[in-house]
Coordinates of N, CA, C and O in Angstrom, one line a residue:
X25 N 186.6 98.8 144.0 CA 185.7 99.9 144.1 C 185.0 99.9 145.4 O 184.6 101.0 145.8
X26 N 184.8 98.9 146.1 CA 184.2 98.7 147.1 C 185.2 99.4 148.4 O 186.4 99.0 148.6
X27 N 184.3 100.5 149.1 CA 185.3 101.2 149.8 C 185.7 102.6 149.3 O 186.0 103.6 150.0
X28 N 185.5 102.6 148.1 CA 186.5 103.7 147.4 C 185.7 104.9 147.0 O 186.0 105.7 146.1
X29 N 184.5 105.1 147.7 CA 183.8 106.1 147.4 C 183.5 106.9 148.7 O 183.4 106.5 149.9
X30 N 183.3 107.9 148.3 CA 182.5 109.2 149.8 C 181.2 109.5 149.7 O 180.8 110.6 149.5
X31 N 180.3 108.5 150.0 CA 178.7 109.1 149.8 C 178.4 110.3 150.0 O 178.5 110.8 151.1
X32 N 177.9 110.7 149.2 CA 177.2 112.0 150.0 C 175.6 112.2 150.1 O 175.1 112.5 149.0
X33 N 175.1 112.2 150.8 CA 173.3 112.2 150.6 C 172.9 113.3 149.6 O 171.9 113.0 148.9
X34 N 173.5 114.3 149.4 CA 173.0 115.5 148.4 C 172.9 114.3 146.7 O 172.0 113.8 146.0
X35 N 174.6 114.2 146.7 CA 174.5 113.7 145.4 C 173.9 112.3 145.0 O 173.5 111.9 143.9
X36 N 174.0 111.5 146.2 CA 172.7 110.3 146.0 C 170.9 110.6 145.6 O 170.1 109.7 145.2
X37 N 170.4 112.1 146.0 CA 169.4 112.4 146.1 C 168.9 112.7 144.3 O 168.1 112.4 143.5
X38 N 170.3 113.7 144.5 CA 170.4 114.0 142.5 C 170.5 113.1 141.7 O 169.9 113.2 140.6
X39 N 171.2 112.2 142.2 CA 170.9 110.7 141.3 C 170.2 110.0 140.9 O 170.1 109.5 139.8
X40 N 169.6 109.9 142.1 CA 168.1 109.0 142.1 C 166.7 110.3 141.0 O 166.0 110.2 140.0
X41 N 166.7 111.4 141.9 CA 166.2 112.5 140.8 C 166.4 112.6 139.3 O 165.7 112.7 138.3
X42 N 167.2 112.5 139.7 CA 167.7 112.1 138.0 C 167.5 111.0 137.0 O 167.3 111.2 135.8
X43 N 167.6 110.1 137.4 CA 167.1 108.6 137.5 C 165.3 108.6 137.2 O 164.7 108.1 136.3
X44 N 165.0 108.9 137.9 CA 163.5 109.1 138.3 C 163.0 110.2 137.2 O 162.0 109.7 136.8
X45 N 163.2 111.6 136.6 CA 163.3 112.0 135.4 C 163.3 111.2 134.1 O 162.5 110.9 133.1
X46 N 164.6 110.9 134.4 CA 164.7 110.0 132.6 C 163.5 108.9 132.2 O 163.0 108.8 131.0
X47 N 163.0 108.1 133.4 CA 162.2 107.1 133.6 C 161.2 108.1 132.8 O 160.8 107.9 131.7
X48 N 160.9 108.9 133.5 CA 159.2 109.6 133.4 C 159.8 110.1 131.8 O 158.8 110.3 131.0
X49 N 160.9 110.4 131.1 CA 160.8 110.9 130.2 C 160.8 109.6 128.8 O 160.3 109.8 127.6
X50 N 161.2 108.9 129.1 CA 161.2 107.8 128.3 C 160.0 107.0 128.0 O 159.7 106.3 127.1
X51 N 159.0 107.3 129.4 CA 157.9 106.6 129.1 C 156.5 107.4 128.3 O 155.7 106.9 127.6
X52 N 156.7 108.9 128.9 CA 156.0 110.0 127.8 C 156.4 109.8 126.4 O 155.6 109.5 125.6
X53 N 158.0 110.1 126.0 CA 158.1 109.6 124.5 C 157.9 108.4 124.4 O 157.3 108.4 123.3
X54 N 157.9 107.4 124.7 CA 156.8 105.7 124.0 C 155.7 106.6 124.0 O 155.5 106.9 122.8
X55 N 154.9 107.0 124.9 CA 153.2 107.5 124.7 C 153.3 108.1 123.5 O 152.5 107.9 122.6
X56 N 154.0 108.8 123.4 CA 153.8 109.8 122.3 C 154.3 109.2 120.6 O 153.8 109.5 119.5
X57 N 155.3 108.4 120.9 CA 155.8 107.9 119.4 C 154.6 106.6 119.4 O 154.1 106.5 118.3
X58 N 154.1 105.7 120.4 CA 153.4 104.9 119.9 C 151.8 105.2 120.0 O 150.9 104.3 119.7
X59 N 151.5 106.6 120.5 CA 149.7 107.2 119.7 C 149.4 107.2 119.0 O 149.6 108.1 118.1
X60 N 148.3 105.8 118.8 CA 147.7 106.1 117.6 C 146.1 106.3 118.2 O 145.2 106.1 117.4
X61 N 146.0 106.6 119.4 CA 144.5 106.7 119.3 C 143.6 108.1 119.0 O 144.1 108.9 118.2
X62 N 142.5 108.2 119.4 CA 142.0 109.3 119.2 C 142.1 110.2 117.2 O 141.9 111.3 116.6
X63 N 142.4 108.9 116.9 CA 142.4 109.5 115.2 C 143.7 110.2 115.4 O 144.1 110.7 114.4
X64 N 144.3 110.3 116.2 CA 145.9 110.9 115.6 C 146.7 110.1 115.4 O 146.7 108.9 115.7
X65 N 147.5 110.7 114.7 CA 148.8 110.1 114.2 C 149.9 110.0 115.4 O 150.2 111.2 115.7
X66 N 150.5 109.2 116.0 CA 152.0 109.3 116.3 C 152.7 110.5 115.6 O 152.6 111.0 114.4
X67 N 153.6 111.0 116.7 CA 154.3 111.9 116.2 C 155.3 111.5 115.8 O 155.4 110.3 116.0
X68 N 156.5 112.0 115.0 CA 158.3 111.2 114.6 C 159.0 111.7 115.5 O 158.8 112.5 116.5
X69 N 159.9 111.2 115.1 CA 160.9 111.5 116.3 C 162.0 113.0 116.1 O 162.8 113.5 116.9
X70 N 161.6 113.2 114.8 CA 162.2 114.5 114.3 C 161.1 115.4 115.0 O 161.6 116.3 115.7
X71 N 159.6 115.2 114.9 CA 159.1 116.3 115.4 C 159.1 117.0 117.0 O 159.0 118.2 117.4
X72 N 159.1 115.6 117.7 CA 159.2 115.5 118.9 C 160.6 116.6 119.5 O 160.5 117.5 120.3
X73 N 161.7 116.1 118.7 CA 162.5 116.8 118.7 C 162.7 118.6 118.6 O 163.2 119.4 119.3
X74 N 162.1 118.7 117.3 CA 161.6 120.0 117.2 C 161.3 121.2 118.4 O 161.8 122.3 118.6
X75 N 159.9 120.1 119.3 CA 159.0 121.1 119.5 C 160.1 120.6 121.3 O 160.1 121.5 122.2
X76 N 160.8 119.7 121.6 CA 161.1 119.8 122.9 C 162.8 120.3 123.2 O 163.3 120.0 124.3
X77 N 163.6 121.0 122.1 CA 164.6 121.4 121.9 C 165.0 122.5 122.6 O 165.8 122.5 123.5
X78 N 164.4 123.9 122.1 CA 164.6 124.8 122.0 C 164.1 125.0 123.6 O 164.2 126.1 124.1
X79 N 163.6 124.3 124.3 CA 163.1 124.5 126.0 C 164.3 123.9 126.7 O 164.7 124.6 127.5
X80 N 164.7 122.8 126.5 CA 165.9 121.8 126.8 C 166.9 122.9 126.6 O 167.5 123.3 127.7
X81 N 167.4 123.6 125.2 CA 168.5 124.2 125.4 C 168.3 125.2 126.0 O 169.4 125.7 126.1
X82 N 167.3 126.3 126.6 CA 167.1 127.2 127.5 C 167.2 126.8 128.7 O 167.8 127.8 129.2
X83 N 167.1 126.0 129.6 CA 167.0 125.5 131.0 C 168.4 125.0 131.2 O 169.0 125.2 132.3
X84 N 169.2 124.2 130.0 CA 170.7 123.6 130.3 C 171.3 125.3 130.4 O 171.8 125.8 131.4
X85 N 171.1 125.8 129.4 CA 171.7 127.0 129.0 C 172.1 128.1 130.3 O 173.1 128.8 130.4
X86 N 170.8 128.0 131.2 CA 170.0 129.0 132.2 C 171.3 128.3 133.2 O 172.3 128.9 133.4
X87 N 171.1 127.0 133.7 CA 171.6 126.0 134.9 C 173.3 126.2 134.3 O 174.0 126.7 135.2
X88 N 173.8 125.8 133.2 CA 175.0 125.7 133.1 C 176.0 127.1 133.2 O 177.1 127.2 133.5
X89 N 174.9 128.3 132.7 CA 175.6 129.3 132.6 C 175.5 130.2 134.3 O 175.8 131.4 134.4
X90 N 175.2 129.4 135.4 CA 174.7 130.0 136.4 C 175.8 129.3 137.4 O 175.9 129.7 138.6
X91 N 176.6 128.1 136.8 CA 177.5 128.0 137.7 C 178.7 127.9 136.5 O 179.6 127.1 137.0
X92 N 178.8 128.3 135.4 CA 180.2 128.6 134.6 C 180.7 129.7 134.5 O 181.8 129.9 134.0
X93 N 179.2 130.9 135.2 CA 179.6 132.2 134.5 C 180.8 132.7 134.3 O 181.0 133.1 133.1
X94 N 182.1 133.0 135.6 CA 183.0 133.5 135.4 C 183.6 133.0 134.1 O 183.7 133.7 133.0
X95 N 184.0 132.0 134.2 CA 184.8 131.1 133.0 C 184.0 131.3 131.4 O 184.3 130.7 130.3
X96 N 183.5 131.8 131.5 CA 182.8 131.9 129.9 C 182.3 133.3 129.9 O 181.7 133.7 128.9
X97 N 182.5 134.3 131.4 CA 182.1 135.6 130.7 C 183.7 136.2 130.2 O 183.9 137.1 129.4
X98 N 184.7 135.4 130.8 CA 186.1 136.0 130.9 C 186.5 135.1 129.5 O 187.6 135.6 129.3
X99 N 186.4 134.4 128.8 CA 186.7 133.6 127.7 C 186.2 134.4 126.5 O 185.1 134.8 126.5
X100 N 187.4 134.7 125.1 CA 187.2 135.5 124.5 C 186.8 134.3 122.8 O 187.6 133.6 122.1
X101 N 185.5 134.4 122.8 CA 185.0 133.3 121.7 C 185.7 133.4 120.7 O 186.3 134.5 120.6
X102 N 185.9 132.4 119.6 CA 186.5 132.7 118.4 C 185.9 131.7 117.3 O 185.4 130.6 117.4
X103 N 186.0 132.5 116.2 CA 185.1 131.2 115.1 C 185.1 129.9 115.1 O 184.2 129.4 114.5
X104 N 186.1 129.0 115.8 CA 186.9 127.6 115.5 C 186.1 127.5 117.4 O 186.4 126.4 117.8
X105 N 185.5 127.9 118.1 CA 184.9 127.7 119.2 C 183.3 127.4 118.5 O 182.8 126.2 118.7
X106 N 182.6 128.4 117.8 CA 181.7 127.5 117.2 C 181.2 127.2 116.2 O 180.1 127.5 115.7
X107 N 182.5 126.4 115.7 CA 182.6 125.5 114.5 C 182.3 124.2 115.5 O 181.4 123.4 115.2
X108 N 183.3 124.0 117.0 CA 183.1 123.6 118.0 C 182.2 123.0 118.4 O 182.1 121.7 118.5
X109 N 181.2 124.0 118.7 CA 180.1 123.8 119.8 C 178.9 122.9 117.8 O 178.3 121.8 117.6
X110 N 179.0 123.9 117.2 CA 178.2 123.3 116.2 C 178.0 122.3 116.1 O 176.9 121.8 116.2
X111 N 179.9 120.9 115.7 CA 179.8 120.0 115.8 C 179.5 118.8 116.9 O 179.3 117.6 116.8
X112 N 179.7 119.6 118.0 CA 178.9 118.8 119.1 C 177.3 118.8 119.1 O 176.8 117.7 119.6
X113 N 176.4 119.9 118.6 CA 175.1 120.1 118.3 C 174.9 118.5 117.4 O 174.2 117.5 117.7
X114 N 175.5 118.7 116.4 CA 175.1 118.0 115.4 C 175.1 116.6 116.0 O 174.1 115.9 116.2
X115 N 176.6 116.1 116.3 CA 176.7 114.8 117.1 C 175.1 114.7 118.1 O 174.3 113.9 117.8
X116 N 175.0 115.7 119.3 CA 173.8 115.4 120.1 C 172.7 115.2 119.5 O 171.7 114.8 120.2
X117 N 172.6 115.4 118.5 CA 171.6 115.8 116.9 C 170.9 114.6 116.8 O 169.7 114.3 117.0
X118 N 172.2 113.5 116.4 CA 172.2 112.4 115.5 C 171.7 111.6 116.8 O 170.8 110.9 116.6
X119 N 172.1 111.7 118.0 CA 172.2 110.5 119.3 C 170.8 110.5 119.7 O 170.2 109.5 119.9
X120 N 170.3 111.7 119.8 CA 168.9 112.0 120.5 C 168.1 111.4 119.6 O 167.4 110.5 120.2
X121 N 167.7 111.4 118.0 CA 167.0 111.1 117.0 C 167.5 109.5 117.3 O 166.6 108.8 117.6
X122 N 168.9 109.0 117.1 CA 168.6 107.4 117.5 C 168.1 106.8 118.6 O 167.8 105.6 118.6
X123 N 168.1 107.5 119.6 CA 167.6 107.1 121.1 C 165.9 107.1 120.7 O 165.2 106.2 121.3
X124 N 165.4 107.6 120.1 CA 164.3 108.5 120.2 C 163.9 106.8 119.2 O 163.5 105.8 119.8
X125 N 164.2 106.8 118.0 CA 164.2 105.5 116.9 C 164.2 104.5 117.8 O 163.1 103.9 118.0
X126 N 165.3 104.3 118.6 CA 165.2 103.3 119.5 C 163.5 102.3 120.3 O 163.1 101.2 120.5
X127 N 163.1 104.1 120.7 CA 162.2 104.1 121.8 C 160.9 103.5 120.7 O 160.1 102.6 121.0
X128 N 160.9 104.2 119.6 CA 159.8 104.1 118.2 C 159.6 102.8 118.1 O 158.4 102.5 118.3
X129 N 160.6 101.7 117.9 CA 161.2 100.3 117.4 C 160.8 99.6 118.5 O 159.8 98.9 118.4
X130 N 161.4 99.8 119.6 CA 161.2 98.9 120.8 C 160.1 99.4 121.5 O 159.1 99.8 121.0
X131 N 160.5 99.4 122.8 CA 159.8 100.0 123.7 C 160.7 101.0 125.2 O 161.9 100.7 125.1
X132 N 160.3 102.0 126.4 CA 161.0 102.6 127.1 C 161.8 101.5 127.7 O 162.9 101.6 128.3
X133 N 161.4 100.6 127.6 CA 162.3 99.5 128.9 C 162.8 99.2 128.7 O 163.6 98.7 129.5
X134 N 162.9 98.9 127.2 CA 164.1 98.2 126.1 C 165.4 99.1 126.0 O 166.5 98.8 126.2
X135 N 164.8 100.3 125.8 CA 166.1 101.1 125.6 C 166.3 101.5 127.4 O 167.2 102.3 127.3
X136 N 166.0 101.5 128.4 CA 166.4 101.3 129.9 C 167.2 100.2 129.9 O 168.4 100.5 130.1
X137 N 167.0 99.3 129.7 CA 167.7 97.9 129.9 C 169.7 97.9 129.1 O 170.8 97.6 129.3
X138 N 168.8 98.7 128.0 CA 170.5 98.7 127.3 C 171.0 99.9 127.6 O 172.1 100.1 127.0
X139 N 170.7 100.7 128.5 CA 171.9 101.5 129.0 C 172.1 101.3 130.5 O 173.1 101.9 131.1
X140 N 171.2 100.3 131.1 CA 172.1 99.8 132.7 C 173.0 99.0 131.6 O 174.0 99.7 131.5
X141 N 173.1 98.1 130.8 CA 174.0 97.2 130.3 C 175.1 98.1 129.3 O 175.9 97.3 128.6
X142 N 175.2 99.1 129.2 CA 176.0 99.9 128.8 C 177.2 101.2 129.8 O 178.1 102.0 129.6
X143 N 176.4 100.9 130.7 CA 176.6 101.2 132.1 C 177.9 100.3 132.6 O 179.1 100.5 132.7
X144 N 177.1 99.1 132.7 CA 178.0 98.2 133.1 C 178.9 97.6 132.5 O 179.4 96.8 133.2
X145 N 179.4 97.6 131.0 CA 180.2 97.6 129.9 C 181.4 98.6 130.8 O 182.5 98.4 131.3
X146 N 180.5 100.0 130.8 CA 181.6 100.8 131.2 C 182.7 100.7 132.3 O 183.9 101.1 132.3
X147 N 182.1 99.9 133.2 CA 182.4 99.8 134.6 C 183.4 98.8 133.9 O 184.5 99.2 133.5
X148 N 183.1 97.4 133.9 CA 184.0 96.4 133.7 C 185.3 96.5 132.7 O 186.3 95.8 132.7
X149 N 184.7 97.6 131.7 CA 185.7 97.9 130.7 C 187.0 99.0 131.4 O 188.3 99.0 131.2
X150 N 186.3 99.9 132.0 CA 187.5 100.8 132.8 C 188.0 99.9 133.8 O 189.2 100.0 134.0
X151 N 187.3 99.1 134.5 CA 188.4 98.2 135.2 C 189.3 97.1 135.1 O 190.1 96.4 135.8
X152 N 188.8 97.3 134.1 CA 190.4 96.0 133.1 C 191.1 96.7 132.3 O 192.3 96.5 132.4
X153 N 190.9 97.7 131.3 CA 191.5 98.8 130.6 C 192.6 99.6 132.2 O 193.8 99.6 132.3
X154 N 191.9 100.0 132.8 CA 192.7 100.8 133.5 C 193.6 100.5 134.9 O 194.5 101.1 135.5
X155 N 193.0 99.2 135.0 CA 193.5 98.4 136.1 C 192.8 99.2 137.1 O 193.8 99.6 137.7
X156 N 191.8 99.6 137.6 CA 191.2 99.7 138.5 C 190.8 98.5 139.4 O 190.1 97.8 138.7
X157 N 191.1 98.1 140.6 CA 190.7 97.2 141.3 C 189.2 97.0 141.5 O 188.5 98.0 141.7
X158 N 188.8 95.9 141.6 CA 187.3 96.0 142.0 C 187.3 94.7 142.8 O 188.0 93.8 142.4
X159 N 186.4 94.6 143.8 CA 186.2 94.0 144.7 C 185.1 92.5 144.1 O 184.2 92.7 143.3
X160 N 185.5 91.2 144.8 CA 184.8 90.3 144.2 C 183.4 90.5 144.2 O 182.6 90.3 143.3
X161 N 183.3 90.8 144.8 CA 181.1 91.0 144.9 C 181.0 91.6 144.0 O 180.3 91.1 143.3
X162 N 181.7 93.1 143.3 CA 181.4 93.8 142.2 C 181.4 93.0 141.2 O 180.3 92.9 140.7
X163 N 182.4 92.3 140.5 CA 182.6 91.5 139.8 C 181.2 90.8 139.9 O 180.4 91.2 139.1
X164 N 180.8 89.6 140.9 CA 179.7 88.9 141.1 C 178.4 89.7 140.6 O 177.4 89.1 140.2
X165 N 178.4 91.3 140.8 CA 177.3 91.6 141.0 C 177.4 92.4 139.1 O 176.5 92.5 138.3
X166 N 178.3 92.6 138.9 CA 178.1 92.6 137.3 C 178.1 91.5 136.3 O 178.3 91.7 135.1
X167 N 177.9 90.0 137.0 CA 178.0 89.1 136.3 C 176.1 88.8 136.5 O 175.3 88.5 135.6
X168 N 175.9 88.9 137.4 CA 174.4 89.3 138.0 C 173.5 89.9 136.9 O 172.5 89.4 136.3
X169 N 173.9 91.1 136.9 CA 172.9 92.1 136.5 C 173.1 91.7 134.9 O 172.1 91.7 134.1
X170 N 174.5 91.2 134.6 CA 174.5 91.4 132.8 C 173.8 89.9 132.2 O 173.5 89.5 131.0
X171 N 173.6 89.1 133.8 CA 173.2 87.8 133.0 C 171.7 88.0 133.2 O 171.1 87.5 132.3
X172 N 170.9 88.7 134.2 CA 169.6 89.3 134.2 C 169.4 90.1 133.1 O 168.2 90.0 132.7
X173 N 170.2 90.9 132.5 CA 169.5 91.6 130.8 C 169.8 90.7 130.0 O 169.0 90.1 129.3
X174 N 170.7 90.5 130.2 CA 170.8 89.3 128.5 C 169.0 88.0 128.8 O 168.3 87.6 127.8
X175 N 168.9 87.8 130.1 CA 167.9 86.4 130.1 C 166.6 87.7 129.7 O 165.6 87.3 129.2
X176 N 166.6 89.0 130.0 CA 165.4 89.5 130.1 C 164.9 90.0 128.4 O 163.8 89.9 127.9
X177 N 166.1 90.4 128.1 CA 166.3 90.5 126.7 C 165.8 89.2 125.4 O 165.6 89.4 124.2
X178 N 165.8 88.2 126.0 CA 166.2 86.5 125.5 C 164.4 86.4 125.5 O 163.6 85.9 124.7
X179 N 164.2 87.1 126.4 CA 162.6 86.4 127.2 C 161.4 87.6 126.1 O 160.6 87.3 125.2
X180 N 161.9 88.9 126.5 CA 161.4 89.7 125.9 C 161.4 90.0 124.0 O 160.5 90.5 123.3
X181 N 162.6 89.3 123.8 CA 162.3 89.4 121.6 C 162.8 88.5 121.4 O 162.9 88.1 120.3

């Protein structure tokens, strides 16, 4: 792997933005699933869901259909497309409500921690599954990072 990429500054910027999003969004839901002050109740993770859905699928909807247009104004829908799209709904349904459980249960850095370490599952797993080469330092540096969550994990519950 080392070598085998084309940086680009645009898409390192998006990355890190991106990155930098999820953080801020993971730590508002902990605030919000673990409020109990002020005489309120914590909210569930179903409601949370609820009320931040239908904005989430307007803005993907707005962004995705603004660089797919051609391809989906020229595609002629058919019932078995959203039988489709439904059961992908449902699946994202089920993932967001366990993520969300997750965050309830533990805490944002808990469920941060297990997806760099799911991250890096991925990496090591496509490079032995697929025979992708990777460079000794990568190797070194995913023996690194996975023996830093496992000790932080150890330390932390």
């Amino acid at each position: 792997m080392l070598g085998q990429n084309n940086l680009d500054a645009t898409g390192i910027l998006l990355e890190l933005l991106s990155t930098c999003v999820t953080g801020l969004r993971w730590a508002l839901l902990q605030r919000e699933l673990h409020n109990k002050e002020q005489s309120k109740e914590a909210m569930t993770s179903f409601t949370i869901i609820f009320y931040t859905t239908p904005w989430v699928a307007l803005i993907l909807f707005l962004i995705a259909y603004s660089f797919e247009y051609p391809p989906v104004d020229e595609h002629m829908w058919s019932a078995s497309d959203a039988v489709i799209l439904c059961a992908i709904g449902s699946v994202v349904l089920v993932l967001q409500w366990s993520q969300y459980e997750l965050v309830r249960l533990t805490s944002a850095l808990g469920v941060s921690v297990a997806a760099i370490s799911k991250q890096l599952f991925f990496l090591v797993g496509g490079a032995l599954l697929f025979s992708q080469p990777m460079a000794s330092v990568s190797w070194i540096g995913s023996f690194v990072c996975l023996s830093g969550i496992m000790y932080f994990m150890f330390l932390r519950y």
